[in-house]
């Protein structure tokens, strides 16, 4: 399973340097050496992939986020197998890095290798999670609470229409056009209801659009969509596990989400000024950054605990601190930290997406690709209709709002993953969801730029 | 084992929100929710401890690093049991955070809890390791290669005398003054030969002394000491495992260390200018930081692989980039990232140090404390003698150099840990090493400031 190809064996032969692999004895005491090595090497490839991919797509006039995702796909399970995280059907033996690390540790058995693989996976998954938490903190920090509250009803309309569209037409199409079966079709139609707030916000940020009315409407809608996404996921899981849907559970979730969002909105000035008062007497450098992150992680934990997502907590923390005098200073200090952690999220997301399922030469391969395009189309129609349904008399680039809500991402992957691992969804349907994610992520920056260009041209006329 | 105290049960009762703990099903697909929660909460307490501790010691005129270490000890295994990492004699049931997290996940069995505990430990240990790697990268970046090469012979003298002193007098004293037995006494005398380059460099940085001739001499000596430390550890492990010491292994280690250090010194201008050439055409923001870190992690991996430490690779990466035009820009961008990651290293180091072993009321408790003070004294005498033995005609604050080399740290803990876990060292001797670490870390900033003060007074006369 972990056979070492003879052609690489000359690199550094696994000679036992010291009697009894002496330094391995270190492991229990401080750090597990092979794990640290895996993490260092993974980060090396993650940053290399992020930079190379980002640079290329940027030159092509696309967003660098796309390049980071594609770079992740290249170093990930789809192609080079360098950055490999455990997942359904993905084994320790799939990781090329692990086979490489193994060259330097002759004493490792099967169980140790499984342990190293699992541990590096957890570490990368958590770093990636910290990356997206930080991203949402940044988005919150750059948001405008008053504007978000103002657009809340509009955002609700966008989300309602934008979710119903794909769910309804997607389900019908999958059942009657493609002959898919229930409940798999329901999973595949539900997956695209979840927008990837991380990818969407990053693209907005990249186009310097985050603070515009359209940007704030998209952010507000994405927050609401995240909550409805959790609700839909809960219902879906209830159905798939055969235990039914607990109405009390759903009600609890809705109430706790509402309490959390309204609470952090209403109390934001109070909490914000308490935070600044706490910060003022600090003398040591780094106090602002460290306490802000403690605040962000603390609220993230709180949100996660009441069954919301940690992302929502980080976003709320950002919103709260956006109303304080530390905002611009914190934004400035957060920038390099985000540059460090956020790409890990995009590369790891790309690395986890198994593009090998999209094989047009496999039997039925074209049908999968067509299903994916169909799902992406339902998403586009749903989101853009949602944007045009917004009741407002203000000038609003509705096309940009709709297009900005396109990106599917990790939540869609999760829904598909739950579907497949519960045995209720075929791997073809799951691959179609991957295809839909790919299409929306690639098209969003291109279409968004076009939509904005039309707008600025219209404004110039 | 994981009984929940009734007094906390009211906080949030472990009601199964959804049928069949629905969201737990998510875990295999994207992130393991309890692990993310543990990590978020741990980071919350780590930053809180770092800031509170750092603020207090800073006001007392001590260095904030000391406060971060003490803050870590408070939230760690010694007192509050919030930030608990697996280790010898430390079980999942010792972690208060885990018991707390358990309240929200009713379905977790013993095995899952062990898994969560191990995973959060790996994640924190790796974040801490990334922190100290980044610290050494920063130290390298702020170093002056020409100065380091110039002081290399002086540094060798400091290290030779500074290591021989504690080893020789420590061993004699433990054997004849305290009646300790071999081979435990050898372990306890060997542990204080290893300076903590992380703590030492941070204190120097805190006192704005890193770039002074004394600072560069200390850094150079600490690098050499790190390598001799690895050699001593190898010998010690060879003895303790009963397999003997492989001379070939030692020679290989010395040669590879020399090749690595000399190679990165000689090639540094070449590699540095290649790096800058690679960077120049980059358009996307964040390119400098990301590629520098990829370089740092890559060299770290390389150094670790040839049985040096990852720290040495990061230091070499810093040295190489310090000679390029990107230096000041990179220093500036690295600062917030270091502010974020480095405190994790200090808090985690503090949290892992079990101060409960230093109990004066236990039988023989005072003897342990006396032994620790004795070990600290041998370290002080050795290092200061080493500094006074340096053959130079230049003006040099020798006392400051000696005092700056005092801090023991994680490597001393590792040597003691290996001694205890191999059954060749009593827990009393290990506790004495902890005491010696504590004393040197507390005294260094105080004495260093005093030594510098005397100097500046002398200069003013």
Tab-separated table of N, CA and C in Angstrom, chain B residues 332-430:
chain	number	residue	atom	x	y	z
B	332	UNK	N	7.981	44.313	7.692
B	332	UNK	CA	6.778	45.072	8.012
B	332	UNK	C	5.527	44.189	7.916
B	333	UNK	N	5.455	43.401	6.840
B	333	UNK	CA	4.267	42.566	6.637
B	333	UNK	C	4.230	41.370	7.569
B	334	UNK	N	5.422	40.948	7.993
B	334	UNK	CA	5.493	39.768	8.841
B	334	UNK	C	5.061	40.078	10.283
B	335	UNK	N	5.161	41.336	10.646
B	335	UNK	CA	4.936	41.726	12.043
B	335	UNK	C	3.563	41.273	12.582
B	336	UNK	N	2.430	41.626	11.903
B	336	UNK	CA	1.141	41.195	12.453
B	336	UNK	C	0.983	39.676	12.453
B	337	UNK	N	1.572	39.025	11.441
B	337	UNK	CA	1.478	37.568	11.383
B	337	UNK	C	2.207	36.963	12.586
B	338	UNK	N	3.369	37.526	12.897
B	338	UNK	CA	4.114	37.038	14.049
B	338	UNK	C	3.372	37.339	15.342
B	339	UNK	N	2.771	38.517	15.413
B	339	UNK	CA	1.993	38.868	16.607
B	339	UNK	C	0.874	37.866	16.845
B	340	UNK	N	0.410	37.267	15.755
B	340	UNK	CA	-0.692	36.314	15.841
B	340	UNK	C	-0.211	34.925	16.234
B	341	UNK	N	0.920	34.492	15.653
B	341	UNK	CA	1.329	33.092	15.827
B	341	UNK	C	2.329	32.882	16.965
B	342	UNK	N	3.238	33.846	17.166
B	342	UNK	CA	4.280	33.640	18.165
B	342	UNK	C	3.721	33.457	19.584
B	343	UNK	N	2.719	34.265	19.988
B	343	UNK	CA	2.189	34.052	21.352
B	343	UNK	C	1.628	32.651	21.557
B	344	UNK	N	1.147	32.028	20.471
B	344	UNK	CA	0.646	30.657	20.625
B	344	UNK	C	1.779	29.764	21.116
B	345	UNK	N	2.983	29.977	20.569
B	345	UNK	CA	4.142	29.194	21.013
B	345	UNK	C	4.405	29.391	22.507
B	346	UNK	N	4.409	30.641	22.952
B	346	UNK	CA	4.746	30.872	24.358
B	346	UNK	C	3.650	30.356	25.288
B	347	UNK	N	2.397	30.615	24.932
B	347	UNK	CA	1.308	30.160	25.805
B	347	UNK	C	1.268	28.631	25.846
B	348	UNK	N	1.424	28.001	24.676
B	348	UNK	CA	1.377	26.536	24.651
B	348	UNK	C	2.563	25.953	25.428
B	349	UNK	N	3.752	26.573	25.282
B	349	UNK	CA	4.901	26.100	26.058
B	349	UNK	C	4.603	26.209	27.556
B	350	UNK	N	4.029	27.340	27.958
B	350	UNK	CA	3.658	27.501	29.370
B	350	UNK	C	2.601	26.494	29.790
B	351	UNK	N	1.624	26.283	28.903
B	351	UNK	CA	0.507	25.399	29.246
B	351	UNK	C	0.967	23.951	29.400
B	352	UNK	N	2.041	23.593	28.673
B	352	UNK	CA	2.528	22.211	28.729
B	352	UNK	C	3.424	21.963	29.935
B	353	UNK	N	3.955	23.045	30.529
B	353	UNK	CA	4.879	22.886	31.642
B	353	UNK	C	4.077	22.631	32.915
B	354	UNK	N	4.264	21.465	33.475
B	354	UNK	CA	3.461	21.092	34.634
B	354	UNK	C	4.133	21.594	35.914
B	355	UNK	N	3.640	22.727	36.417
B	355	UNK	CA	4.259	23.320	37.617
B	355	UNK	C	3.811	22.627	38.901
B	356	UNK	N	2.829	21.739	38.782
B	356	UNK	CA	2.360	21.047	39.985
B	356	UNK	C	3.456	20.178	40.586
B	357	UNK	N	4.479	19.858	39.746
B	357	UNK	CA	5.566	19.034	40.290
B	357	UNK	C	6.408	19.810	41.293
B	358	UNK	N	6.298	21.156	41.253
B	358	UNK	CA	7.099	21.971	42.172
B	358	UNK	C	6.285	22.274	43.425
B	359	UNK	N	6.116	21.302	44.255
B	359	UNK	CA	5.297	21.475	45.442
B	359	UNK	C	6.184	21.406	46.684
B	360	UNK	N	6.447	22.550	47.329
B	360	UNK	CA	7.359	22.544	48.484
B	360	UNK	C	6.798	21.757	49.664
B	361	UNK	N	5.492	21.502	49.661
B	361	UNK	CA	4.900	20.792	50.798
B	361	UNK	C	4.926	19.276	50.622
B	362	UNK	N	5.262	18.842	49.396
B	362	UNK	CA	5.391	17.401	49.184
B	362	UNK	C	6.662	16.912	49.870
B	363	UNK	N	6.707	15.631	50.220
B	363	UNK	CA	7.948	15.127	50.827
B	363	UNK	C	9.102	15.288	49.839
B	364	UNK	N	10.173	15.881	50.301
B	364	UNK	CA	11.320	16.112	49.413
B	364	UNK	C	11.123	17.280	48.477
B	365	UNK	N	10.035	18.039	48.641
B	365	UNK	CA	9.720	19.139	47.738
B	365	UNK	C	10.802	20.215	47.737
B	366	UNK	N	11.315	20.498	48.916
B	366	UNK	CA	12.341	21.538	48.996
B	366	UNK	C	13.641	21.110	48.335
B	367	UNK	N	13.921	19.818	48.424
B	367	UNK	CA	15.135	19.322	47.772
B	367	UNK	C	15.045	19.533	46.257
B	368	UNK	N	13.842	19.261	45.699
B	368	UNK	CA	13.632	19.462	44.268
B	368	UNK	C	13.891	20.922	43.907
B	369	UNK	N	13.321	21.814	44.701
B	369	UNK	CA	13.472	23.242	44.408
B	369	UNK	C	14.938	23.655	44.521
B	370	UNK	N	15.615	23.132	45.531
B	370	UNK	CA	17.047	23.441	45.677
B	370	UNK	C	17.847	22.903	44.487
B	371	UNK	N	17.520	21.689	44.074
B	371	UNK	CA	18.210	21.114	42.913
B	371	UNK	C	18.007	21.987	41.683
B	372	UNK	N	16.761	22.471	41.505
B	372	UNK	CA	16.467	23.340	40.369
B	372	UNK	C	17.291	24.619	40.424
B	373	UNK	N	17.354	25.218	41.617
B	373	UNK	CA	18.144	26.439	41.769
B	373	UNK	C	19.615	26.151	41.485
B	374	UNK	N	20.082	24.983	41.950
B	374	UNK	CA	21.475	24.607	41.700
B	374	UNK	C	21.747	24.484	40.202
B	375	UNK	N	20.807	23.816	39.496
B	375	UNK	CA	20.981	23.671	38.041
B	375	UNK	C	20.999	25.030	37.359
B	376	UNK	N	20.086	25.907	37.784
B	376	UNK	CA	20.046	27.250	37.196
B	376	UNK	C	21.369	27.976	37.454
B	377	UNK	N	21.926	27.759	38.649
B	377	UNK	CA	23.204	28.409	38.978
B	377	UNK	C	24.324	27.893	38.082
B	378	UNK	N	24.354	26.582	37.852
B	378	UNK	CA	25.406	26.058	36.962
B	378	UNK	C	25.267	26.633	35.558
B	379	UNK	N	24.007	26.810	35.113
B	379	UNK	CA	23.778	27.405	33.796
B	379	UNK	C	24.333	28.829	33.775
B	380	UNK	N	23.986	29.592	34.811
B	380	UNK	CA	24.417	30.989	34.846
B	380	UNK	C	25.932	31.084	34.849
B	381	UNK	N	26.576	30.273	35.709
B	381	UNK	CA	28.036	30.314	35.790
B	381	UNK	C	28.657	29.905	34.455
B	382	UNK	N	28.127	28.835	33.868
B	382	UNK	CA	28.665	28.364	32.591
B	382	UNK	C	28.545	29.403	31.498
B	383	UNK	N	27.339	29.966	31.338
B	383	UNK	CA	27.107	30.902	30.235
B	383	UNK	C	27.916	32.185	30.428
B	384	UNK	N	27.966	32.673	31.661
B	384	UNK	CA	28.682	33.938	31.883
B	384	UNK	C	30.183	33.709	31.729
B	385	UNK	N	30.683	32.563	32.230
B	385	UNK	CA	32.102	32.244	31.993
B	385	UNK	C	32.378	32.179	30.509
B	386	UNK	N	31.468	31.542	29.764
B	386	UNK	CA	31.629	31.444	28.318
B	386	UNK	C	31.755	32.819	27.691
B	387	UNK	N	30.903	33.728	28.120
B	387	UNK	CA	30.937	35.077	27.555
B	387	UNK	C	32.251	35.779	27.890
B	388	UNK	N	32.767	35.557	29.108
B	388	UNK	CA	34.026	36.206	29.486
B	388	UNK	C	35.228	35.531	28.834
B	389	UNK	N	35.024	34.295	28.359
B	389	UNK	CA	36.132	33.586	27.714
B	389	UNK	C	36.296	33.983	26.254
B	390	UNK	N	35.346	34.747	25.729
B	390	UNK	CA	35.404	35.111	24.301
B	390	UNK	C	36.664	35.929	24.011
B	391	UNK	N	37.478	35.487	23.037
B	391	UNK	CA	38.683	36.243	22.714
B	391	UNK	C	38.358	37.369	21.731
B	392	UNK	N	38.216	38.564	22.249
B	392	UNK	CA	37.978	39.698	21.359
B	392	UNK	C	38.570	40.949	21.982
B	393	UNK	N	38.981	41.868	21.142
B	393	UNK	CA	39.522	43.131	21.651
B	393	UNK	C	38.478	44.226	21.542
B	394	UNK	N	37.380	43.883	20.836
B	394	UNK	CA	36.307	44.873	20.687
B	394	UNK	C	35.576	45.073	21.997
B	395	UNK	N	34.908	46.202	22.100
B	395	UNK	CA	34.070	46.459	23.276
B	395	UNK	C	32.865	45.506	23.216
B	396	UNK	N	32.661	44.778	24.278
B	396	UNK	CA	31.575	43.804	24.291
B	396	UNK	C	31.017	43.726	25.700
B	397	UNK	N	29.719	43.862	25.836
B	397	UNK	CA	29.103	43.714	27.152
B	397	UNK	C	28.982	42.225	27.447
B	398	UNK	N	30.036	41.689	28.044
B	398	UNK	CA	30.118	40.241	28.232
B	398	UNK	C	29.038	39.719	29.170
B	399	UNK	N	28.728	40.501	30.196
B	399	UNK	CA	27.691	40.069	31.133
B	399	UNK	C	26.352	39.905	30.394
B	400	UNK	N	26.059	40.894	29.528
B	400	UNK	CA	24.796	40.818	28.781
B	400	UNK	C	24.767	39.582	27.889
B	401	UNK	N	25.902	39.270	27.258
B	401	UNK	CA	25.941	38.079	26.399
B	401	UNK	C	25.657	36.829	27.224
B	402	UNK	N	26.323	36.721	28.350
B	402	UNK	CA	26.123	35.544	29.195
B	402	UNK	C	24.694	35.429	29.677
B	403	UNK	N	24.147	36.535	30.147
B	403	UNK	CA	22.780	36.522	30.672
B	403	UNK	C	21.780	36.238	29.548
B	404	UNK	N	22.068	36.770	28.351
B	404	UNK	CA	21.159	36.553	27.226
B	404	UNK	C	21.083	35.096	26.796
B	405	UNK	N	22.102	34.319	27.204
B	405	UNK	CA	22.115	32.894	26.848
B	405	UNK	C	21.458	32.023	27.917
B	406	UNK	N	20.936	32.647	28.953
B	406	UNK	CA	20.382	31.871	30.069
B	406	UNK	C	19.148	31.033	29.742
B	407	UNK	N	18.161	31.574	29.002
B	407	UNK	CA	16.846	30.926	29.029
B	407	UNK	C	16.867	29.473	28.553
B	408	UNK	N	16.482	28.598	29.426
B	408	UNK	CA	16.191	27.224	29.038
B	408	UNK	C	14.751	27.191	28.548
B	409	UNK	N	14.404	26.156	27.849
B	409	UNK	CA	13.033	26.122	27.365
B	409	UNK	C	12.624	24.750	26.920
B	410	UNK	N	11.983	24.700	25.738
B	410	UNK	CA	11.318	23.485	25.303
B	410	UNK	C	12.280	22.318	25.096
B	411	UNK	N	13.531	22.587	24.649
B	411	UNK	CA	14.443	21.461	24.412
B	411	UNK	C	14.838	20.811	25.741
B	412	UNK	N	15.048	21.649	26.774
B	412	UNK	CA	15.328	21.102	28.103
B	412	UNK	C	14.172	20.223	28.575
B	413	UNK	N	12.940	20.692	28.297
B	413	UNK	CA	11.751	19.900	28.647
B	413	UNK	C	11.753	18.564	27.907
B	414	UNK	N	12.161	18.611	26.632
B	414	UNK	CA	12.178	17.379	25.835
B	414	UNK	C	13.165	16.385	26.429
B	415	UNK	N	14.383	16.865	26.754
B	415	UNK	CA	15.396	15.960	27.304
B	415	UNK	C	14.884	15.339	28.603
B	416	UNK	N	14.293	16.182	29.457
B	416	UNK	CA	13.745	15.653	30.711
B	416	UNK	C	12.625	14.652	30.419
B	417	UNK	N	11.788	14.977	29.409
B	417	UNK	CA	10.680	14.094	29.062
B	417	UNK	C	11.163	12.734	28.581
B	418	UNK	N	12.227	12.761	27.748
B	418	UNK	CA	12.794	11.501	27.274
B	418	UNK	C	13.340	10.709	28.448
B	419	UNK	N	13.999	11.411	29.368
B	419	UNK	CA	14.557	10.741	30.547
B	419	UNK	C	13.484	10.053	31.358
B	420	UNK	N	12.384	10.769	31.610
B	420	UNK	CA	11.320	10.201	32.442
B	420	UNK	C	10.629	9.056	31.714
B	421	UNK	N	10.293	9.294	30.415
B	421	UNK	CA	9.496	8.271	29.727
B	421	UNK	C	10.322	7.008	29.461
B	422	UNK	N	11.657	7.125	29.430
B	422	UNK	CA	12.464	5.915	29.266
B	422	UNK	C	12.746	5.257	30.619
B	423	UNK	N	12.223	5.857	31.674
B	423	UNK	CA	12.357	5.246	32.997
B	423	UNK	C	13.740	5.394	33.611
B	424	UNK	N	14.580	6.253	33.043
B	424	UNK	CA	15.950	6.366	33.547
B	424	UNK	C	16.145	7.598	34.415
B	425	UNK	N	15.093	8.370	34.604
B	425	UNK	CA	15.223	9.615	35.350
B	425	UNK	C	14.034	9.698	36.290
B	426	UNK	N	14.285	10.085	37.538
B	426	UNK	CA	13.191	10.172	38.496
B	426	UNK	C	12.370	11.423	38.216
B	427	UNK	N	11.126	11.412	38.693
B	427	UNK	CA	10.272	12.580	38.470
B	427	UNK	C	10.783	13.780	39.268
B	428	UNK	N	11.529	13.526	40.352
B	428	UNK	CA	12.102	14.640	41.121
B	428	UNK	C	13.128	15.386	40.269
B	429	UNK	N	13.985	14.628	39.573
B	429	UNK	CA	14.999	15.271	38.737
B	429	UNK	C	14.333	16.051	37.604
B	430	UNK	N	13.265	15.480	37.034
B	430	UNK	CA	12.553	16.174	35.967
B	430	UNK	C	11.934	17.469	36.503
